[in-house]
């Protein structure tokens, strides 16, 4: 599909903008008065922190092309402890998957889910019942993103070691860590509701592309609105619907793609997380769903971390996804 | 300047992307172990919340045009408790100031400052010394954004009242509230450092456009790098450098524009905040700086709130800014 993508000509953009989905007003009460200084050297203002705030909203930023080649937009849903920034420029400064799919002819809708980034977050314990946690570099490196074996992170960069053949641009690990945001375990219901509400805005259908924690939200959203979803692409989903609780037959007409990188078996987090996706894959297959399960190392594409869209072969992986997708949705020939 | 803007043709975009400025690694210690569940129905993973995280970074998202008409980009810096979303689509769904200035021919760099939005935030009291505060709808309505007189907010929308003639699209107040993020008073130094570092990326100069709390950061950044700044535009700055501490003569070659809306005198926050800008204005004028102070009601443009870029005449105000700016920076004639 590489030949389908014009990497040189300017993108012709109809509109760039954003909106919010969901959100409800809650009232904070019982908080002590505060003083605030809004700017260096500015006056002190008394404020009453009690009152209404909006919580539970999700942020969505869109780029609408003048002449999209795909008849349906691409919704790009990030993983846990992350925001839509994951889809933008890679940590080493290359165009990310958002640019890739814009150049391929898709309108893109990149979201920051509830509690993250431009979606904001709500006070704890007043609204969220608990404090967030901040993912450490250690957890990023050894546990979730699989940059190196367990025990290989060190605060001293000279003492770190990576998996042999790793494709993640490790010299730019600090830029990648900049993309992290705090996360909570208590907002799954609100997040799913926001994604479900987002789909209701698209009467003519969408493609859902997710990463990691976004995977379960994406597959569940498709279950709840199968007629609105033309395809579901899950990059290393950390979870999936439980076939004992959900009827995969609802999705028999919705093609699904799973993509997996390297080193999974070396990381307990992934060994424990993978079976949920395998069970849902099997249920989808039994239901007659058009399903593709790409294990990149089996295609001799080795060295991919969990950050598939940031790895130095990110465009190669994106091309596999585009190739799969173009065969399954209406796609116009190249515009003049 | 309206005639300069092509509102119909597609934008020709060279690159859409983002980067981070600043950020440093700190180590969290002494925190108890936690369990996490990363996805609904997923396995429980033990995690150690102690370790390195990155704090103090700023997020910057750019849209680079194929043929910019301005030789220098426009940096758009939001106000307190807000993110770069302020510059995107207005709460009532019209194209915001970012689209306006893209259509006018500026590359745009929209930031989320330290502690906000996609810049993430750091744990308190471990890194930040204190908890944030969440701006209530009451404070937005009556105090900072001047939608209605003091005492006019009510949780029941039927009981709220606005200033007569208000231009803010008040039916969309909840969408506007969705844009709010928590704020701290303790991050001014880190935020200023990040803005200063951002300017160091632009050897050929920039225009700085700020709103509210961003104003003091913008004027201070210009003081620290006057040769990199072609113009400073401050929409209702909540503060400004103190002439007793800073030498305005450093800015004598940098044109400054201030823009003010309506109802200022009715709001104690603004009555207390305005003198800092007036003192800096006077110092800039004494230094021979080309300075323009626009009081919109004095031009018979009435009803503007503090959210000038969201009000229903946002394009009219943007046109005034563009008109002023085009006379002060190199600006190419309309491309064919």
PDB file of N, CA, C and O in Angstrom, chain A residues 59-109:
ATOM      1  N   UNK A  59     -12.278  14.423  25.082  1.00  0.00           N
ATOM      2  CA  UNK A  59     -11.843  15.395  24.060  1.00  0.00           C
ATOM      3  C   UNK A  59     -11.591  14.674  22.743  1.00  0.00           C
ATOM      4  O   UNK A  59     -10.987  13.582  22.733  1.00  0.00           O
ATOM      5  N   UNK A  60     -12.031  15.269  21.660  1.00  0.00           N
ATOM      6  CA  UNK A  60     -11.816  14.681  20.332  1.00  0.00           C
ATOM      7  C   UNK A  60     -11.325  15.773  19.384  1.00  0.00           C
ATOM      8  O   UNK A  60     -11.994  16.799  19.213  1.00  0.00           O
ATOM      9  N   UNK A  61     -10.191  15.547  18.768  1.00  0.00           N
ATOM     10  CA  UNK A  61      -9.640  16.516  17.802  1.00  0.00           C
ATOM     11  C   UNK A  61      -9.701  15.885  16.412  1.00  0.00           C
ATOM     12  O   UNK A  61      -9.271  14.747  16.233  1.00  0.00           O
ATOM     13  N   UNK A  62     -10.217  16.645  15.468  1.00  0.00           N
ATOM     14  CA  UNK A  62     -10.382  16.084  14.131  1.00  0.00           C
ATOM     15  C   UNK A  62      -9.569  16.850  13.093  1.00  0.00           C
ATOM     16  O   UNK A  62      -9.284  18.036  13.237  1.00  0.00           O
ATOM     17  N   UNK A  63      -9.209  16.125  12.050  1.00  0.00           N
ATOM     18  CA  UNK A  63      -8.674  16.730  10.830  1.00  0.00           C
ATOM     19  C   UNK A  63      -9.519  16.169   9.696  1.00  0.00           C
ATOM     20  O   UNK A  63      -9.504  14.953   9.445  1.00  0.00           O
ATOM     21  N   UNK A  64     -10.291  17.052   9.052  1.00  0.00           N
ATOM     22  CA  UNK A  64     -11.164  16.619   7.957  1.00  0.00           C
ATOM     23  C   UNK A  64     -10.546  17.058   6.643  1.00  0.00           C
ATOM     24  O   UNK A  64     -10.258  18.240   6.452  1.00  0.00           O
ATOM     25  N   UNK A  65     -10.357  16.102   5.776  1.00  0.00           N
ATOM     26  CA  UNK A  65      -9.710  16.372   4.491  1.00  0.00           C
ATOM     27  C   UNK A  65     -10.698  16.961   3.489  1.00  0.00           C
ATOM     28  O   UNK A  65     -11.909  16.717   3.583  1.00  0.00           O
ATOM     29  N   UNK A  66     -10.142  17.682   2.539  1.00  0.00           N
ATOM     30  CA  UNK A  66     -11.002  18.236   1.491  1.00  0.00           C
ATOM     31  C   UNK A  66     -11.592  17.121   0.634  1.00  0.00           C
ATOM     32  O   UNK A  66     -12.763  17.178   0.247  1.00  0.00           O
ATOM     33  N   UNK A  67     -10.779  16.108   0.327  1.00  0.00           N
ATOM     34  CA  UNK A  67     -11.257  14.997  -0.508  1.00  0.00           C
ATOM     35  C   UNK A  67     -10.788  13.678   0.108  1.00  0.00           C
ATOM     36  O   UNK A  67      -9.820  13.067  -0.361  1.00  0.00           O
ATOM     37  N   UNK A  68     -11.435  13.234   1.171  1.00  0.00           N
ATOM     38  CA  UNK A  68     -11.005  11.965   1.777  1.00  0.00           C
ATOM     39  C   UNK A  68     -11.183  10.806   0.793  1.00  0.00           C
ATOM     40  O   UNK A  68     -12.133  10.805   0.007  1.00  0.00           O
ATOM     41  N   UNK A  69     -10.263   9.884   0.830  1.00  0.00           N
ATOM     42  CA  UNK A  69     -10.389   8.701  -0.031  1.00  0.00           C
ATOM     43  C   UNK A  69     -11.222   7.625   0.641  1.00  0.00           C
ATOM     44  O   UNK A  69     -11.846   6.812  -0.029  1.00  0.00           O
ATOM     45  N   UNK A  70     -11.182   7.606   1.964  1.00  0.00           N
ATOM     46  CA  UNK A  70     -12.040   6.661   2.681  1.00  0.00           C
ATOM     47  C   UNK A  70     -13.396   7.305   2.919  1.00  0.00           C
ATOM     48  O   UNK A  70     -13.487   8.480   3.271  1.00  0.00           O
ATOM     49  N   UNK A  71     -14.427   6.514   2.739  1.00  0.00           N
ATOM     50  CA  UNK A  71     -15.776   7.039   2.957  1.00  0.00           C
ATOM     51  C   UNK A  71     -16.109   7.141   4.442  1.00  0.00           C
ATOM     52  O   UNK A  71     -17.103   7.757   4.806  1.00  0.00           O
ATOM     53  N   UNK A  72     -15.299   6.524   5.282  1.00  0.00           N
ATOM     54  CA  UNK A  72     -15.547   6.601   6.730  1.00  0.00           C
ATOM     55  C   UNK A  72     -14.280   7.099   7.427  1.00  0.00           C
ATOM     56  O   UNK A  72     -13.166   6.795   7.006  1.00  0.00           O
ATOM     57  N   UNK A  73     -14.448   7.850   8.510  1.00  0.00           N
ATOM     58  CA  UNK A  73     -13.275   8.377   9.215  1.00  0.00           C
ATOM     59  C   UNK A  73     -12.606   7.315  10.082  1.00  0.00           C
ATOM     60  O   UNK A  73     -13.188   6.271  10.392  1.00  0.00           O
ATOM     61  N   UNK A  74     -11.393   7.636  10.474  1.00  0.00           N
ATOM     62  CA  UNK A  74     -10.611   6.767  11.355  1.00  0.00           C
ATOM     63  C   UNK A  74     -10.601   7.371  12.750  1.00  0.00           C
ATOM     64  O   UNK A  74     -10.117   8.496  12.940  1.00  0.00           O
ATOM     65  N   UNK A  75     -11.156   6.634  13.720  1.00  0.00           N
ATOM     66  CA  UNK A  75     -11.111   7.068  15.118  1.00  0.00           C
ATOM     67  C   UNK A  75      -9.890   6.429  15.772  1.00  0.00           C
ATOM     68  O   UNK A  75      -9.746   5.207  15.731  1.00  0.00           O
ATOM     69  N   UNK A  76      -9.033   7.235  16.377  1.00  0.00           N
ATOM     70  CA  UNK A  76      -7.765   6.748  16.917  1.00  0.00           C
ATOM     71  C   UNK A  76      -7.808   6.869  18.439  1.00  0.00           C
ATOM     72  O   UNK A  76      -7.838   7.982  18.976  1.00  0.00           O
ATOM     73  N   UNK A  77      -7.828   5.711  19.119  1.00  0.00           N
ATOM     74  CA  UNK A  77      -8.031   5.657  20.563  1.00  0.00           C
ATOM     75  C   UNK A  77      -6.769   5.129  21.245  1.00  0.00           C
ATOM     76  O   UNK A  77      -6.361   3.978  21.047  1.00  0.00           O
ATOM     77  N   UNK A  78      -6.179   5.968  22.072  1.00  0.00           N
ATOM     78  CA  UNK A  78      -4.895   5.667  22.742  1.00  0.00           C
ATOM     79  C   UNK A  78      -5.045   4.609  23.842  1.00  0.00           C
ATOM     80  O   UNK A  78      -6.161   4.228  24.213  1.00  0.00           O
ATOM     81  N   UNK A  79      -3.921   4.234  24.426  1.00  0.00           N
ATOM     82  CA  UNK A  79      -3.889   3.273  25.516  1.00  0.00           C
ATOM     83  C   UNK A  79      -3.868   3.931  26.891  1.00  0.00           C
ATOM     84  O   UNK A  79      -3.966   5.153  27.023  1.00  0.00           O
ATOM     85  N   UNK A  80      -3.732   3.117  27.931  1.00  0.00           N
ATOM     86  CA  UNK A  80      -3.792   3.590  29.312  1.00  0.00           C
ATOM     87  C   UNK A  80      -2.607   4.471  29.674  1.00  0.00           C
ATOM     88  O   UNK A  80      -1.475   4.213  29.273  1.00  0.00           O
ATOM     89  N   UNK A  81      -2.870   5.497  30.477  1.00  0.00           N
ATOM     90  CA  UNK A  81      -1.798   6.384  30.910  1.00  0.00           C
ATOM     91  C   UNK A  81      -1.218   7.196  29.776  1.00  0.00           C
ATOM     92  O   UNK A  81      -0.092   7.702  29.865  1.00  0.00           O
ATOM     93  N   UNK A  82      -1.962   7.312  28.692  1.00  0.00           N
ATOM     94  CA  UNK A  82      -1.508   8.022  27.503  1.00  0.00           C
ATOM     95  C   UNK A  82      -2.632   8.914  26.984  1.00  0.00           C
ATOM     96  O   UNK A  82      -3.756   8.863  27.464  1.00  0.00           O
ATOM     97  N   UNK A  83      -2.309   9.707  25.964  1.00  0.00           N
ATOM     98  CA  UNK A  83      -3.288  10.568  25.304  1.00  0.00           C
ATOM     99  C   UNK A  83      -3.163  10.374  23.800  1.00  0.00           C
ATOM    100  O   UNK A  83      -2.319   9.608  23.317  1.00  0.00           O
ATOM    101  N   UNK A  84      -3.925  11.142  23.062  1.00  0.00           N
ATOM    102  CA  UNK A  84      -3.867  11.093  21.611  1.00  0.00           C
ATOM    103  C   UNK A  84      -2.512  11.467  21.033  1.00  0.00           C
ATOM    104  O   UNK A  84      -2.268  11.228  19.839  1.00  0.00           O
ATOM    105  N   UNK A  85      -1.648  12.031  21.838  1.00  0.00           N
ATOM    106  CA  UNK A  85      -0.303  12.405  21.357  1.00  0.00           C
ATOM    107  C   UNK A  85       0.435  11.187  20.792  1.00  0.00           C
ATOM    108  O   UNK A  85       1.255  11.322  19.888  1.00  0.00           O
ATOM    109  N   UNK A  86       0.117  10.014  21.312  1.00  0.00           N
ATOM    110  CA  UNK A  86       0.736   8.775  20.805  1.00  0.00           C
ATOM    111  C   UNK A  86       0.666   8.630  19.289  1.00  0.00           C
ATOM    112  O   UNK A  86       1.510   7.982  18.687  1.00  0.00           O
ATOM    113  N   UNK A  87      -0.371   9.210  18.687  1.00  0.00           N
ATOM    114  CA  UNK A  87      -0.580   9.037  17.247  1.00  0.00           C
ATOM    115  C   UNK A  87       0.111  10.122  16.430  1.00  0.00           C
ATOM    116  O   UNK A  87       0.091  10.071  15.198  1.00  0.00           O
ATOM    117  N   UNK A  88       0.621  11.134  17.106  1.00  0.00           N
ATOM    118  CA  UNK A  88       1.229  12.262  16.395  1.00  0.00           C
ATOM    119  C   UNK A  88       2.691  11.930  16.093  1.00  0.00           C
ATOM    120  O   UNK A  88       3.054  10.776  15.910  1.00  0.00           O
ATOM    121  N   UNK A  89       3.505  12.931  16.006  1.00  0.00           N
ATOM    122  CA  UNK A  89       4.921  12.757  15.713  1.00  0.00           C
ATOM    123  C   UNK A  89       5.546  11.692  16.623  1.00  0.00           C
ATOM    124  O   UNK A  89       5.258  11.653  17.820  1.00  0.00           O
ATOM    125  N   UNK A  90       6.397  10.830  16.072  1.00  0.00           N
ATOM    126  CA  UNK A  90       7.050   9.815  16.892  1.00  0.00           C
ATOM    127  C   UNK A  90       8.080  10.474  17.824  1.00  0.00           C
ATOM    128  O   UNK A  90       8.505  11.609  17.578  1.00  0.00           O
ATOM    129  N   UNK A  91       8.489   9.762  18.884  1.00  0.00           N
ATOM    130  CA  UNK A  91       9.446  10.377  19.810  1.00  0.00           C
ATOM    131  C   UNK A  91      10.743  10.837  19.124  1.00  0.00           C
ATOM    132  O   UNK A  91      11.387  11.774  19.589  1.00  0.00           O
ATOM    133  N   UNK A  92      11.117  10.194  18.034  1.00  0.00           N
ATOM    134  CA  UNK A  92      12.323  10.626  17.314  1.00  0.00           C
ATOM    135  C   UNK A  92      12.007  11.587  16.169  1.00  0.00           C
ATOM    136  O   UNK A  92      12.870  11.839  15.313  1.00  0.00           O
ATOM    137  N   UNK A  93      10.789  12.132  16.151  1.00  0.00           N
ATOM    138  CA  UNK A  93      10.500  13.257  15.259  1.00  0.00           C
ATOM    139  C   UNK A  93       9.993  12.904  13.869  1.00  0.00           C
ATOM    140  O   UNK A  93       9.886  13.786  13.015  1.00  0.00           O
ATOM    141  N   UNK A  94       9.687  11.643  13.625  1.00  0.00           N
ATOM    142  CA  UNK A  94       9.109  11.273  12.326  1.00  0.00           C
ATOM    143  C   UNK A  94       7.592  11.477  12.340  1.00  0.00           C
ATOM    144  O   UNK A  94       6.975  11.454  13.397  1.00  0.00           O
ATOM    145  N   UNK A  95       6.976  11.627  11.168  1.00  0.00           N
ATOM    146  CA  UNK A  95       5.509  11.703  11.155  1.00  0.00           C
ATOM    147  C   UNK A  95       4.902  10.423  11.740  1.00  0.00           C
ATOM    148  O   UNK A  95       5.357   9.320  11.440  1.00  0.00           O
ATOM    149  N   UNK A  96       3.904  10.595  12.569  1.00  0.00           N
ATOM    150  CA  UNK A  96       3.287   9.447  13.228  1.00  0.00           C
ATOM    151  C   UNK A  96       2.145   8.859  12.418  1.00  0.00           C
ATOM    152  O   UNK A  96       1.946   9.194  11.251  1.00  0.00           O
ATOM    153  N   UNK A  97       1.419   7.965  13.071  1.00  0.00           N
ATOM    154  CA  UNK A  97       0.326   7.274  12.367  1.00  0.00           C
ATOM    155  C   UNK A  97      -0.792   8.215  11.960  1.00  0.00           C
ATOM    156  O   UNK A  97      -1.492   7.955  10.985  1.00  0.00           O
ATOM    157  N   UNK A  98      -1.006   9.286  12.696  1.00  0.00           N
ATOM    158  CA  UNK A  98      -2.053  10.209  12.275  1.00  0.00           C
ATOM    159  C   UNK A  98      -1.717  10.781  10.904  1.00  0.00           C
ATOM    160  O   UNK A  98      -2.562  10.772  10.003  1.00  0.00           O
ATOM    161  N   UNK A  99      -0.491  11.265  10.712  1.00  0.00           N
ATOM    162  CA  UNK A  99      -0.075  11.774   9.399  1.00  0.00           C
ATOM    163  C   UNK A  99      -0.136  10.664   8.353  1.00  0.00           C
ATOM    164  O   UNK A  99      -0.533  10.902   7.213  1.00  0.00           O
ATOM    165  N   UNK A 100       0.268   9.455   8.731  1.00  0.00           N
ATOM    166  CA  UNK A 100       0.236   8.346   7.779  1.00  0.00           C
ATOM    167  C   UNK A 100      -1.181   8.143   7.232  1.00  0.00           C
ATOM    168  O   UNK A 100      -1.387   8.044   6.018  1.00  0.00           O
ATOM    169  N   UNK A 101      -2.146   8.099   8.141  1.00  0.00           N
ATOM    170  CA  UNK A 101      -3.515   7.821   7.690  1.00  0.00           C
ATOM    171  C   UNK A 101      -4.181   9.046   7.069  1.00  0.00           C
ATOM    172  O   UNK A 101      -5.069   8.901   6.217  1.00  0.00           O
ATOM    173  N   UNK A 102      -3.771  10.228   7.447  1.00  0.00           N
ATOM    174  CA  UNK A 102      -4.229  11.423   6.719  1.00  0.00           C
ATOM    175  C   UNK A 102      -3.714  11.369   5.282  1.00  0.00           C
ATOM    176  O   UNK A 102      -4.462  11.582   4.330  1.00  0.00           O
ATOM    177  N   UNK A 103      -2.445  11.073   5.139  1.00  0.00           N
ATOM    178  CA  UNK A 103      -1.873  10.999   3.785  1.00  0.00           C
ATOM    179  C   UNK A 103      -2.510   9.872   2.977  1.00  0.00           C
ATOM    180  O   UNK A 103      -2.614   9.963   1.758  1.00  0.00           O
ATOM    181  N   UNK A 104      -2.932   8.816   3.672  1.00  0.00           N
ATOM    182  CA  UNK A 104      -3.602   7.719   2.970  1.00  0.00           C
ATOM    183  C   UNK A 104      -5.036   8.089   2.582  1.00  0.00           C
ATOM    184  O   UNK A 104      -5.656   7.386   1.785  1.00  0.00           O
ATOM    185  N   UNK A 105      -5.576   9.169   3.152  1.00  0.00           N
ATOM    186  CA  UNK A 105      -6.888   9.634   2.725  1.00  0.00           C
ATOM    187  C   UNK A 105      -8.007   9.482   3.743  1.00  0.00           C
ATOM    188  O   UNK A 105      -9.179   9.522   3.380  1.00  0.00           O
ATOM    189  N   UNK A 106      -7.643   9.331   5.017  1.00  0.00           N
ATOM    190  CA  UNK A 106      -8.655   9.204   6.071  1.00  0.00           C
ATOM    191  C   UNK A 106      -8.822  10.514   6.839  1.00  0.00           C
ATOM    192  O   UNK A 106      -7.822  11.108   7.259  1.00  0.00           O
ATOM    193  N   UNK A 107     -10.048  10.943   7.059  1.00  0.00           N
ATOM    194  CA  UNK A 107     -10.305  11.913   8.119  1.00  0.00           C
ATOM    195  C   UNK A 107      -9.933  11.247   9.442  1.00  0.00           C
ATOM    196  O   UNK A 107     -10.268  10.074   9.655  1.00  0.00           O
ATOM    197  N   UNK A 108      -9.268  11.977  10.326  1.00  0.00           N
ATOM    198  CA  UNK A 108      -8.874  11.384  11.608  1.00  0.00           C
ATOM    199  C   UNK A 108      -9.578  12.094  12.768  1.00  0.00           C
ATOM    200  O   UNK A 108      -9.749  13.315  12.746  1.00  0.00           O
ATOM    201  N   UNK A 109      -9.968  11.293  13.751  1.00  0.00           N
ATOM    202  CA  UNK A 109     -10.555  11.793  14.994  1.00  0.00           C
ATOM    203  C   UNK A 109      -9.740  11.193  16.146  1.00  0.00           C
ATOM    204  O   UNK A 109      -9.892  10.015  16.452  1.00  0.00           O
TER     205      UNK A 109
END
